[in-house]
mmCIF file of C-alpha atoms and ligand atoms in Angstrom:
data_model
loop_
_atom_site.group_PDB
_atom_site.id
_atom_site.type_symbol
_atom_site.label_atom_id
_atom_site.label_comp_id
_atom_site.label_asym_id
_atom_site.label_seq_id
_atom_site.Cartn_x
_atom_site.Cartn_y
_atom_site.Cartn_z
ATOM 1 C CA MET A 5 22.535 189.901 137.295
ATOM 2 C CA ASN A 6 20.785 191.402 140.762
ATOM 3 C CA ASP A 7 18.102 189.801 141.386
ATOM 4 C CA LEU A 8 18.368 189.499 145.265
ATOM 5 C CA PHE A 9 15.428 192.266 145.457
ATOM 6 C CA LEU A 10 12.152 191.216 143.606
ATOM 7 C CA ARG A 11 13.362 187.683 145.312
ATOM 8 C CA ALA A 12 12.938 190.000 148.630
ATOM 9 C CA CYS A 13 9.987 190.851 147.406
ATOM 10 C CA ARG A 14 7.907 187.270 147.219
ATOM 11 C CA GLY A 15 9.178 186.604 149.906
ATOM 12 C CA GLU A 16 12.338 184.393 148.828
ATOM 13 C CA ARG A 17 14.975 184.102 150.911
ATOM 14 C CA ALA A 18 17.678 185.819 150.014
ATOM 15 C CA GLU A 19 21.900 185.113 151.098
ATOM 16 C CA ARG A 20 21.718 189.746 152.714
ATOM 17 C CA VAL A 21 18.594 192.003 152.496
ATOM 18 C CA PRO A 22 18.474 193.852 149.272
ATOM 19 C CA VAL A 23 18.957 198.322 149.889
ATOM 20 C CA TRP A 24 18.108 201.454 147.758
ATOM 21 C CA LEU A 25 16.689 204.779 148.917
ATOM 22 C CA MET A 26 12.990 206.116 147.954
ATOM 23 C CA ARG A 27 13.932 209.650 146.021
ATOM 24 C CA GLN A 28 16.740 208.531 145.540
ATOM 25 C CA ALA A 29 17.741 210.260 142.492
ATOM 26 C CA GLY A 30 17.398 213.863 143.379
ATOM 27 C CA ARG A 31 19.499 217.222 144.841
ATOM 28 C CA TYR A 32 21.571 214.964 146.891
ATOM 29 C CA LEU A 33 23.821 214.162 144.224
ATOM 30 C CA PRO A 34 25.642 217.633 142.129
ATOM 31 C CA GLU A 35 25.270 214.747 139.332
ATOM 32 C CA TYR A 36 21.515 215.134 139.623
ATOM 33 C CA ARG A 37 22.130 218.977 140.059
ATOM 34 C CA ALA A 38 23.957 219.744 136.938
ATOM 35 C CA VAL A 39 21.662 217.662 134.839
ATOM 36 C CA ARG A 40 18.807 220.301 136.382
ATOM 37 C CA GLU A 41 21.666 223.650 136.184
ATOM 38 C CA ARG A 42 20.629 222.348 132.192
ATOM 39 C CA ALA A 43 16.521 221.002 132.098
ATOM 40 C CA ASP A 44 13.877 222.087 134.499
ATOM 41 C CA PHE A 45 12.579 219.110 136.360
ATOM 42 C CA LEU A 46 9.695 218.645 134.155
ATOM 43 C CA THR A 47 11.993 218.657 130.866
ATOM 44 C CA VAL A 48 13.555 216.087 132.930
ATOM 45 C CA CYS A 49 10.606 213.752 133.381
ATOM 46 C CA LYS A 50 9.392 214.267 129.616
ATOM 47 C CA THR A 51 13.285 213.881 128.025
ATOM 48 C CA PRO A 52 13.306 210.222 128.370
ATOM 49 C CA GLU A 53 17.352 209.928 127.989
ATOM 50 C CA LEU A 54 17.819 213.077 131.033
ATOM 51 C CA ALA A 55 15.031 210.542 132.961
ATOM 52 C CA ALA A 56 16.914 207.784 132.230
ATOM 53 C CA GLU A 57 20.576 209.272 132.846
ATOM 54 C CA VAL A 58 20.160 209.986 136.386
ATOM 55 C CA THR A 59 17.662 206.921 137.528
ATOM 56 C CA LEU A 60 21.376 205.477 136.411
ATOM 57 C CA GLN A 61 22.810 207.858 138.740
ATOM 58 C CA PRO A 62 22.701 206.295 142.358
ATOM 59 C CA VAL A 63 23.028 202.491 141.133
ATOM 60 C CA ARG A 64 25.655 203.372 139.479
ATOM 61 C CA ILE A 65 27.343 206.264 142.676
ATOM 62 C CA LEU A 66 25.727 204.076 145.518
ATOM 63 C CA GLY A 67 25.284 200.248 144.362
ATOM 64 C CA VAL A 68 21.412 200.052 145.412
ATOM 65 C CA ASP A 69 19.874 196.296 145.010
ATOM 66 C CA ALA A 70 17.335 198.738 142.308
ATOM 67 C CA ALA A 71 16.664 201.429 140.363
ATOM 68 C CA ILE A 72 13.757 204.095 140.629
ATOM 69 C CA LEU A 73 12.558 205.795 137.490
ATOM 70 C CA PHE A 74 12.743 208.724 137.865
ATOM 71 C CA ALA A 75 9.116 211.050 137.488
ATOM 72 C CA ASP A 76 6.494 211.996 139.900
ATOM 73 C CA ILE A 77 3.000 211.099 141.311
ATOM 74 C CA LEU A 78 2.176 213.839 139.374
ATOM 75 C CA LEU A 79 2.354 213.231 136.110
ATOM 76 C CA PRO A 80 -0.837 211.713 135.835
ATOM 77 C CA LEU A 81 -2.933 214.268 137.064
ATOM 78 C CA GLU A 82 -1.241 216.820 134.385
ATOM 79 C CA ALA A 83 -2.773 213.835 131.587
ATOM 80 C CA MET A 84 -5.974 213.975 133.088
ATOM 81 C CA GLY A 85 -6.630 217.529 132.696
ATOM 82 C CA ALA A 86 -4.548 219.192 135.289
ATOM 83 C CA GLU A 87 -2.136 222.180 135.136
ATOM 84 C CA LEU A 88 0.924 220.895 136.759
ATOM 85 C CA ARG A 89 3.350 223.194 137.212
ATOM 86 C CA PHE A 90 7.050 222.588 139.595
ATOM 87 C CA THR A 91 7.863 226.281 140.974
ATOM 88 C CA PRO A 92 12.091 226.038 141.885
ATOM 89 C CA GLY A 93 11.553 226.244 146.205
ATOM 90 C CA ASP A 94 7.612 225.630 146.064
ATOM 91 C CA GLY A 95 7.303 222.655 145.007
ATOM 92 C CA PRO A 96 4.128 221.121 142.817
ATOM 93 C CA SER A 97 1.048 223.930 142.238
ATOM 94 C CA PHE A 98 -1.887 222.686 140.300
ATOM 95 C CA PRO A 99 -3.301 226.883 139.751
ATOM 96 C CA ARG A 100 -6.831 225.382 138.933
ATOM 97 C CA PRO A 101 -7.502 222.932 141.907
ATOM 98 C CA VAL A 102 -10.583 220.889 142.327
ATOM 99 C CA ARG A 103 -12.759 221.070 145.274
ATOM 100 C CA ARG A 104 -16.246 220.131 144.207
ATOM 101 C CA ARG A 105 -17.981 218.095 142.002
ATOM 102 C CA GLU A 106 -18.719 219.986 138.954
ATOM 103 C CA GLU A 107 -14.681 220.863 138.716
ATOM 104 C CA ILE A 108 -14.280 216.611 138.247
ATOM 105 C CA ARG A 109 -16.614 217.037 134.384
ATOM 106 C CA ASP A 110 -13.306 219.208 133.302
ATOM 107 C CA LEU A 111 -10.828 215.835 133.989
ATOM 108 C CA ARG A 112 -11.109 212.264 131.672
ATOM 109 C CA VAL A 113 -8.861 209.469 132.044
ATOM 110 C CA PRO A 114 -6.276 209.965 130.007
ATOM 111 C CA GLU A 115 -4.968 207.884 126.680
ATOM 112 C CA VAL A 116 -2.554 206.520 128.061
ATOM 113 C CA GLU A 117 0.534 206.275 125.284
ATOM 114 C CA GLU A 118 -0.456 209.434 124.424
ATOM 115 C CA SER A 119 -0.608 212.198 127.256
ATOM 116 C CA LEU A 120 2.374 209.993 128.895
ATOM 117 C CA GLY A 121 4.678 208.085 127.087
ATOM 118 C CA TYR A 122 7.814 209.864 128.175
ATOM 119 C CA VAL A 123 7.268 207.858 130.870
ATOM 120 C CA LEU A 124 7.034 204.580 128.978
ATOM 121 C CA ALA A 125 9.849 205.916 126.565
ATOM 122 C CA ALA A 126 12.225 206.306 129.373
ATOM 123 C CA LEU A 127 11.055 202.632 131.537
ATOM 124 C CA ARG A 128 12.435 200.811 128.300
ATOM 125 C CA LEU A 129 15.090 202.740 128.149
ATOM 126 C CA VAL A 130 16.494 202.222 131.447
ATOM 127 C CA ARG A 131 15.731 198.528 131.134
ATOM 128 C CA ARG A 132 18.382 198.531 128.103
ATOM 129 C CA GLU A 133 20.715 200.809 129.495
ATOM 130 C CA LEU A 134 20.499 198.488 132.934
ATOM 131 C CA GLY A 135 20.533 195.088 130.713
ATOM 132 C CA GLY A 136 19.579 193.211 133.953
ATOM 133 C CA ALA A 137 22.258 194.532 136.507
ATOM 134 C CA VAL A 138 19.982 195.842 139.066
ATOM 135 C CA PRO A 139 15.875 195.432 139.170
ATOM 136 C CA LEU A 140 14.009 198.717 137.838
ATOM 137 C CA ILE A 141 11.100 199.484 140.348
ATOM 138 C CA GLY A 142 7.345 201.910 138.077
ATOM 139 C CA PHE A 143 5.034 204.326 140.095
ATOM 140 C CA GLY A 144 2.337 206.393 141.548
ATOM 141 C CA GLY A 145 0.824 207.908 143.644
ATOM 142 C CA THR A 146 -2.433 206.030 145.830
ATOM 143 C CA PRO A 147 -5.893 207.912 144.165
ATOM 144 C CA TRP A 148 -6.184 209.490 148.072
ATOM 145 C CA THR A 149 -2.809 210.678 147.654
ATOM 146 C CA LEU A 150 -3.146 212.322 143.827
ATOM 147 C CA ALA A 151 -6.254 213.720 145.009
ATOM 148 C CA ALA A 152 -5.098 215.135 148.278
ATOM 149 C CA TYR A 153 -2.500 217.532 146.107
ATOM 150 C CA LEU A 154 -5.141 217.742 143.142
ATOM 151 C CA VAL A 155 -8.141 219.155 145.550
ATOM 152 C CA GLU A 156 -4.976 221.299 148.116
ATOM 153 C CA GLY A 157 -3.851 222.842 144.360
ATOM 154 C CA GLY A 158 -0.432 221.684 146.114
ATOM 155 C CA GLY A 159 0.931 220.630 148.982
ATOM 156 C CA SER A 160 -0.009 221.431 152.187
ATOM 157 C CA GLN A 161 -0.009 221.834 156.525
ATOM 158 C CA HIS A 162 -3.793 221.101 156.656
ATOM 159 C CA PHE A 163 -6.251 219.218 154.032
ATOM 160 C CA SER A 164 -8.573 221.654 154.596
ATOM 161 C CA HIS A 165 -10.137 222.021 151.301
ATOM 162 C CA LEU A 166 -9.406 217.605 151.174
ATOM 163 C CA LEU A 167 -10.933 216.923 154.442
ATOM 164 C CA ALA A 168 -13.702 220.064 154.236
ATOM 165 C CA TRP A 169 -14.504 218.112 151.005
ATOM 166 C CA SER A 170 -14.317 213.977 152.830
ATOM 167 C CA TYR A 171 -17.033 215.297 155.912
ATOM 168 C CA GLY A 172 -19.481 217.164 153.057
ATOM 169 C CA ASP A 173 -19.934 215.657 150.037
ATOM 170 C CA PRO A 174 -17.432 211.535 150.437
ATOM 171 C CA ALA A 175 -19.517 210.915 147.488
ATOM 172 C CA GLY A 176 -18.130 213.477 145.818
ATOM 173 C CA LEU A 177 -14.660 212.915 146.462
ATOM 174 C CA ALA A 178 -15.064 209.369 145.830
ATOM 175 C CA GLU A 179 -15.706 210.172 141.827
ATOM 176 C CA LEU A 180 -12.418 211.749 142.083
ATOM 177 C CA LEU A 181 -11.080 208.914 143.141
ATOM 178 C CA ASP A 182 -12.118 207.218 141.310
ATOM 179 C CA LEU A 183 -11.208 208.623 138.003
ATOM 180 C CA ALA A 184 -8.192 209.239 139.240
ATOM 181 C CA ALA A 185 -7.620 204.785 140.448
ATOM 182 C CA ARG A 186 -9.002 204.767 136.673
ATOM 183 C CA THR A 187 -6.174 206.561 135.402
ATOM 184 C CA SER A 188 -3.518 204.867 137.738
ATOM 185 C CA ARG A 189 -4.523 201.221 137.268
ATOM 186 C CA ALA A 190 -4.110 201.788 133.297
ATOM 187 C CA TYR A 191 -0.874 203.177 133.948
ATOM 188 C CA LEU A 192 0.560 201.121 136.289
ATOM 189 C CA ALA A 193 -0.516 198.636 133.717
ATOM 190 C CA ALA A 194 1.503 200.571 130.730
ATOM 191 C CA GLN A 195 4.441 200.734 132.900
ATOM 192 C CA VAL A 196 4.808 196.754 133.153
ATOM 193 C CA ASP A 197 3.711 196.193 130.022
ATOM 194 C CA ALA A 198 6.738 199.259 129.525
ATOM 195 C CA GLY A 199 9.253 197.261 131.341
ATOM 196 C CA ALA A 200 8.939 197.580 135.799
ATOM 197 C CA GLN A 201 9.074 195.072 137.041
ATOM 198 C CA ALA A 202 8.034 196.258 140.391
ATOM 199 C CA ILE A 203 5.583 198.942 141.174
ATOM 200 C CA GLN A 204 5.679 201.134 144.271
ATOM 201 C CA LEU A 205 2.162 203.790 145.484
ATOM 202 C CA PHE A 206 2.857 206.097 147.369
ATOM 203 C CA ASP A 207 0.432 206.787 149.636
ATOM 204 C CA THR A 208 2.211 210.512 151.230
ATOM 205 C CA TRP A 209 -1.260 211.147 153.347
ATOM 206 C CA GLY A 210 -2.952 208.083 154.124
ATOM 207 C CA GLY A 211 -1.535 208.289 157.495
ATOM 208 C CA LEU A 212 -4.529 211.712 157.357
ATOM 209 C CA LEU A 213 -6.643 209.055 158.080
ATOM 210 C CA ASP A 214 -8.074 207.162 161.160
ATOM 211 C CA ALA A 215 -8.343 203.572 160.007
ATOM 212 C CA GLU A 216 -11.699 203.891 159.555
ATOM 213 C CA ARG A 217 -12.431 206.171 157.237
ATOM 214 C CA TRP A 218 -9.322 205.063 154.718
ATOM 215 C CA ARG A 219 -11.241 201.982 154.628
ATOM 216 C CA ALA A 220 -14.728 203.999 153.475
ATOM 217 C CA LEU A 221 -12.535 206.101 151.639
ATOM 218 C CA ALA A 222 -9.050 205.463 150.568
ATOM 219 C CA LEU A 223 -9.217 201.823 150.327
ATOM 220 C CA PRO A 224 -11.469 201.548 147.082
ATOM 221 C CA PRO A 225 -9.483 202.934 145.189
ATOM 222 C CA LEU A 226 -6.256 202.382 146.311
ATOM 223 C CA LEU A 227 -7.910 197.844 145.451
ATOM 224 C CA HIS A 228 -9.647 199.022 142.650
ATOM 225 C CA VAL A 229 -5.756 199.921 141.210
ATOM 226 C CA VAL A 230 -3.907 196.787 143.007
ATOM 227 C CA GLU A 231 -6.878 194.530 141.430
ATOM 228 C CA GLY A 232 -5.489 195.796 137.366
ATOM 229 C CA LEU A 233 -2.229 194.768 138.384
ATOM 230 C CA ARG A 234 -1.694 192.185 140.924
ATOM 231 C CA GLY A 235 0.509 188.952 139.823
ATOM 232 C CA ARG A 236 2.125 190.980 137.385
ATOM 233 C CA VAL A 237 5.298 192.348 139.358
ATOM 234 C CA PRO A 238 5.196 192.234 143.284
ATOM 235 C CA LEU A 239 3.370 195.436 144.912
ATOM 236 C CA ILE A 240 4.882 197.767 147.208
ATOM 237 C CA TYR A 241 2.237 199.431 148.853
ATOM 238 C CA TYR A 242 3.641 203.196 151.109
ATOM 239 C CA VAL A 243 2.445 204.856 154.094
ATOM 240 C CA ASN A 244 3.390 208.169 155.460
ATOM 241 C CA GLY A 245 2.808 208.456 159.425
ATOM 242 C CA GLY A 246 -0.052 205.198 158.372
ATOM 243 C CA ALA A 247 1.338 203.290 161.828
ATOM 244 C CA HIS A 248 -3.103 203.424 163.074
ATOM 245 C CA LEU A 249 -3.426 202.254 159.632
ATOM 246 C CA LEU A 250 -1.564 198.692 159.861
ATOM 247 C CA PRO A 251 -4.188 197.374 161.549
ATOM 248 C CA VAL A 252 -5.788 196.903 158.513
ATOM 249 C CA LEU A 253 -3.239 197.321 155.475
ATOM 250 C CA ARG A 254 -2.322 193.072 157.275
ATOM 251 C CA ASP A 255 -5.487 192.380 154.373
ATOM 252 C CA LEU A 256 -4.110 194.864 151.675
ATOM 253 C CA PRO A 257 -3.422 192.975 149.155
ATOM 254 C CA VAL A 258 0.202 193.661 148.239
ATOM 255 C CA GLU A 259 3.766 191.748 148.439
ATOM 256 C CA VAL A 260 5.752 194.376 150.057
ATOM 257 C CA LEU A 261 4.418 197.533 153.018
ATOM 258 C CA GLY A 262 6.388 200.753 153.635
ATOM 259 C CA VAL A 263 6.618 202.028 156.471
ATOM 260 C CA ASP A 264 8.139 205.409 157.601
ATOM 261 C CA TRP A 265 10.636 205.597 161.066
ATOM 262 C CA ARG A 266 8.032 206.137 163.809
ATOM 263 C CA LEU A 267 7.833 202.221 164.275
ATOM 264 C CA PRO A 268 9.764 199.954 164.967
ATOM 265 C CA LEU A 269 9.806 196.539 162.316
ATOM 266 C CA ASP A 270 9.233 193.986 165.696
ATOM 267 C CA GLN A 271 5.910 195.946 166.040
ATOM 268 C CA VAL A 272 4.815 196.198 162.674
ATOM 269 C CA ARG A 273 5.623 193.164 162.160
ATOM 270 C CA SER A 274 3.162 191.584 165.159
ATOM 271 C CA LEU A 275 0.349 194.627 163.800
ATOM 272 C CA VAL A 276 1.029 193.299 160.526
ATOM 273 C CA GLY A 277 1.430 189.519 160.901
ATOM 274 C CA PRO A 278 3.932 187.162 159.037
ATOM 275 C CA GLU A 279 3.107 187.768 155.155
ATOM 276 C CA LYS A 280 4.406 191.127 154.803
ATOM 277 C CA VAL A 281 7.547 191.987 153.148
ATOM 278 C CA LEU A 282 8.661 195.253 154.937
ATOM 279 C CA GLN A 283 10.074 197.425 153.608
ATOM 280 C CA GLY A 284 12.028 200.564 155.403
ATOM 281 C CA ASN A 285 11.938 202.377 157.788
ATOM 282 C CA LEU A 286 15.528 205.112 158.616
ATOM 283 C CA ASP A 287 14.593 207.770 159.722
ATOM 284 C CA PRO A 288 15.773 210.264 156.087
ATOM 285 C CA ALA A 289 17.302 212.750 159.220
ATOM 286 C CA ALA A 290 19.724 210.073 160.093
ATOM 287 C CA LEU A 291 21.505 210.849 157.291
ATOM 288 C CA LEU A 292 22.161 214.352 157.994
ATOM 289 C CA GLY A 293 24.255 212.121 161.333
ATOM 290 C CA PRO A 294 27.869 210.910 161.340
ATOM 291 C CA PRO A 295 28.316 207.753 159.627
ATOM 292 C CA SER A 296 29.446 205.801 162.835
ATOM 293 C CA GLU A 297 25.198 206.603 163.981
ATOM 294 C CA ILE A 298 24.366 205.408 160.653
ATOM 295 C CA GLU A 299 25.640 202.087 161.064
ATOM 296 C CA SER A 300 24.149 201.677 164.678
ATOM 297 C CA ARG A 301 20.615 202.633 163.694
ATOM 298 C CA VAL A 302 21.097 200.249 160.456
ATOM 299 C CA ALA A 303 22.432 197.128 162.526
ATOM 300 C CA ALA A 304 19.418 198.540 165.073
ATOM 301 C CA MET A 305 17.214 198.263 162.305
ATOM 302 C CA LEU A 306 18.021 195.128 160.468
ATOM 303 C CA ARG A 307 17.627 192.933 164.374
ATOM 304 C CA ALA A 308 14.531 194.479 164.317
ATOM 305 C CA THR A 309 13.753 192.167 161.744
ATOM 306 C CA GLY A 310 16.835 189.741 161.786
ATOM 307 C CA GLY A 311 16.990 189.960 158.154
ATOM 308 C CA GLU A 312 14.149 188.203 157.247
ATOM 309 C CA ARG A 313 11.320 189.632 155.265
ATOM 310 C CA HIS A 314 12.880 193.028 155.156
ATOM 311 C CA VAL A 315 13.710 195.517 152.365
ATOM 312 C CA ALA A 316 16.319 198.074 153.445
ATOM 313 C CA ASN A 317 15.122 201.865 152.685
ATOM 314 C CA LEU A 318 14.146 204.755 154.536
ATOM 315 C CA GLY A 319 11.075 205.233 156.411
ATOM 316 C CA HIS A 320 10.518 208.490 153.102
ATOM 317 C CA GLY A 321 12.126 210.297 150.829
ATOM 318 C CA ILE A 322 15.824 210.828 150.792
ATOM 319 C CA LEU A 323 16.504 214.534 151.911
ATOM 320 C CA PRO A 324 18.401 217.019 149.777
ATOM 321 C CA THR A 325 21.174 217.955 152.128
ATOM 322 C CA THR A 326 22.267 214.531 152.593
ATOM 323 C CA PRO A 327 26.114 214.213 152.403
ATOM 324 C CA VAL A 328 26.398 211.761 149.731
ATOM 325 C CA GLU A 329 28.839 210.073 151.503
ATOM 326 C CA ASN A 330 26.292 209.516 154.295
ATOM 327 C CA ALA A 331 23.896 207.647 151.647
ATOM 328 C CA ARG A 332 26.626 205.994 150.771
ATOM 329 C CA ALA A 333 26.810 204.711 154.772
ATOM 330 C CA PHE A 334 23.556 203.196 154.680
ATOM 331 C CA VAL A 335 24.107 200.931 152.023
ATOM 332 C CA GLN A 336 27.370 199.785 152.898
ATOM 333 C CA ALA A 337 25.997 198.968 156.050
ATOM 334 C CA VAL A 338 23.180 197.316 155.113
ATOM 335 C CA ARG A 339 25.182 194.788 153.004
ATOM 336 C CA ARG A 340 27.873 194.682 155.948
ATOM 337 C CA PHE A 341 25.500 193.816 158.928
ATOM 338 C CA ALA A 342 22.611 191.884 157.248
ATOM 339 C CA PRO A 343 24.531 187.924 156.259
ATOM 340 C CA GLU A 344 25.606 188.265 160.066
ATOM 341 C CA SER A 345 21.934 189.173 161.367
ATOM 342 C CA ARG A 346 20.611 185.903 160.486
HETATM 343 O O1 CP3 B 19 13.114 207.921 144.018
HETATM 344 C C1 CP3 B 19 13.479 207.750 142.895
HETATM 345 O O2 CP3 B 19 14.529 208.568 143.455
HETATM 346 C C2 CP3 B 19 12.404 208.671 142.120
HETATM 347 C C3 CP3 B 19 11.522 210.029 141.720
HETATM 348 C C4 CP3 B 19 10.878 210.517 142.707
HETATM 349 C C5 CP3 B 19 10.031 211.978 142.151
HETATM 350 N N1 CP3 B 19 9.382 212.158 143.033
HETATM 351 C C6 CP3 B 19 11.199 212.824 142.081
HETATM 352 C C7 CP3 B 19 10.895 214.372 142.527
HETATM 353 C C8 CP3 B 19 9.578 209.637 142.875
HETATM 354 C C9 CP3 B 19 9.544 208.136 143.561
HETATM 355 C C10 CP3 B 19 8.933 211.214 143.908
HETATM 356 C C11 CP3 B 19 7.365 210.334 144.219
HETATM 357 C C12 CP3 B 19 6.475 211.976 144.612
HETATM 358 N N2 CP3 B 19 6.682 213.411 144.190
HETATM 359 C C13 CP3 B 19 6.047 211.623 145.861
HETATM 360 C C14 CP3 B 19 5.819 210.190 146.690
HETATM 361 C C15 CP3 B 19 6.766 210.239 147.721
HETATM 362 C C16 CP3 B 19 6.999 211.529 149.124
HETATM 363 O O3 CP3 B 19 7.913 211.576 149.477
HETATM 364 O O4 CP3 B 19 6.212 210.992 149.281
HETATM 365 C C17 CP3 B 19 5.370 213.088 146.423
HETATM 366 C C18 CP3 B 19 4.187 213.181 147.268
HETATM 367 C C19 CP3 B 19 5.998 214.213 144.655
HETATM 368 C C20 CP3 B 19 4.962 215.173 144.446
HETATM 369 C C21 CP3 B 19 6.672 216.282 144.773
HETATM 370 N N3 CP3 B 19 7.051 215.973 143.516
HETATM 371 C C22 CP3 B 19 7.060 217.392 145.816
HETATM 372 C C23 CP3 B 19 5.872 217.653 146.816
HETATM 373 C C24 CP3 B 19 7.488 217.504 145.319
HETATM 374 C C25 CP3 B 19 8.297 218.776 145.456
HETATM 375 C C26 CP3 B 19 8.900 218.306 147.361
HETATM 376 C C27 CP3 B 19 10.740 217.901 147.260
HETATM 377 O O5 CP3 B 19 11.105 216.846 147.560
HETATM 378 O O6 CP3 B 19 11.453 219.344 146.241
HETATM 379 C C28 CP3 B 19 8.658 216.913 144.140
HETATM 380 C C29 CP3 B 19 9.050 217.610 142.842
HETATM 381 C C30 CP3 B 19 10.738 216.305 143.114
HETATM 382 N N4 CP3 B 19 10.128 215.117 142.795
HETATM 383 C C31 CP3 B 19 12.178 216.031 143.157
HETATM 384 C C32 CP3 B 19 12.279 215.182 142.846
HETATM 385 C C33 CP3 B 19 13.769 214.422 142.711
HETATM 386 C C34 CP3 B 19 13.044 217.261 143.695
HETATM 387 C C35 CP3 B 19 12.531 218.657 142.286
HETATM 388 C C36 CP3 B 19 14.239 219.106 141.098
HETATM 389 O O7 CP3 B 19 14.012 219.036 141.324
HETATM 390 O O8 CP3 B 19 14.133 220.506 141.609
#
């Protein structure tokens, strides 16, 4: 039984720094691609046996210290009534984006067991199959990041619809954020009931906002979600491109802050204070370089925290072109270097 990850999240002293990778179940693994040849992405998400199988692949292949459920942050938006498509190569899309206050009326806070029961079934199955080998992480998007995809109708370069709405009718957008927050709160509580032992909140697009607007727009619905989970399991808030938000994040009531690679962790620490456990933050592109380079980058990352209050990870999801042996080199390097750095 390896509970290093949970102990580190709670800020307890652990014998070494735990390690896992964002998007560790994914296209860089031949075993994942083999499953995807048999089933499209949404089918894998919605078939608990397949979701469980790919969730366990990186635990077996890489030897990471945590499993993260195979699912997607956009699934609850579908449960709210939005049509969701995943087109190979193009990523996710919502054919009918929500861009005006009137369009929110077509959405609802779903009954979780009914519309997202497949996620809960997958969590239960993975917990059973893991048999305590490593902890299982559940996750969701923050209301702001969920709204970003629903308003744009998918990924976007400028997020001009979202940002136009945020300046033109912030109260209308707040209604959509509130709906996403109530949905996420119920959905993530149900994930904990089903066996998730930590919850990661992905704020992929939180960094679009300056600190003052993040506090005004993104924080209130995020707090609604966090308050529904607090004290039950460790919470990880991950933000991409959010270095300018760190002084505000100091006070966010979560145990763990996940950060990207743009600021070294000693500087992150000085901005967020001594309390938060930090998760990250190797540049995912570093795994495209040679193992010797990966090892020296990992050593630098671990020196920046001294191995204290740190969960090693990438600064964003692993890239699909990453060689599996490089992902393994990353995990091994953390395991090797961490004890010496204390
Ligand atoms: O981390 C894990 O291994 C668990 C599974 C997981 C997936 N998506 C599987 C996935 C997790 C935690 C996510 C989170 C997610 N999904 C985020 C937040 C993290 C981040 O990257 O910032 C976001 C923004 C999404 C939405 C999403 N899903 C996008 C934009 C895309 C297309 C881009 C891409 O990487 O292909 C997806 C598809 C997706 N989600 C894939 C996987 C393995 C690839 C789909 C495939 O197999 O073809």
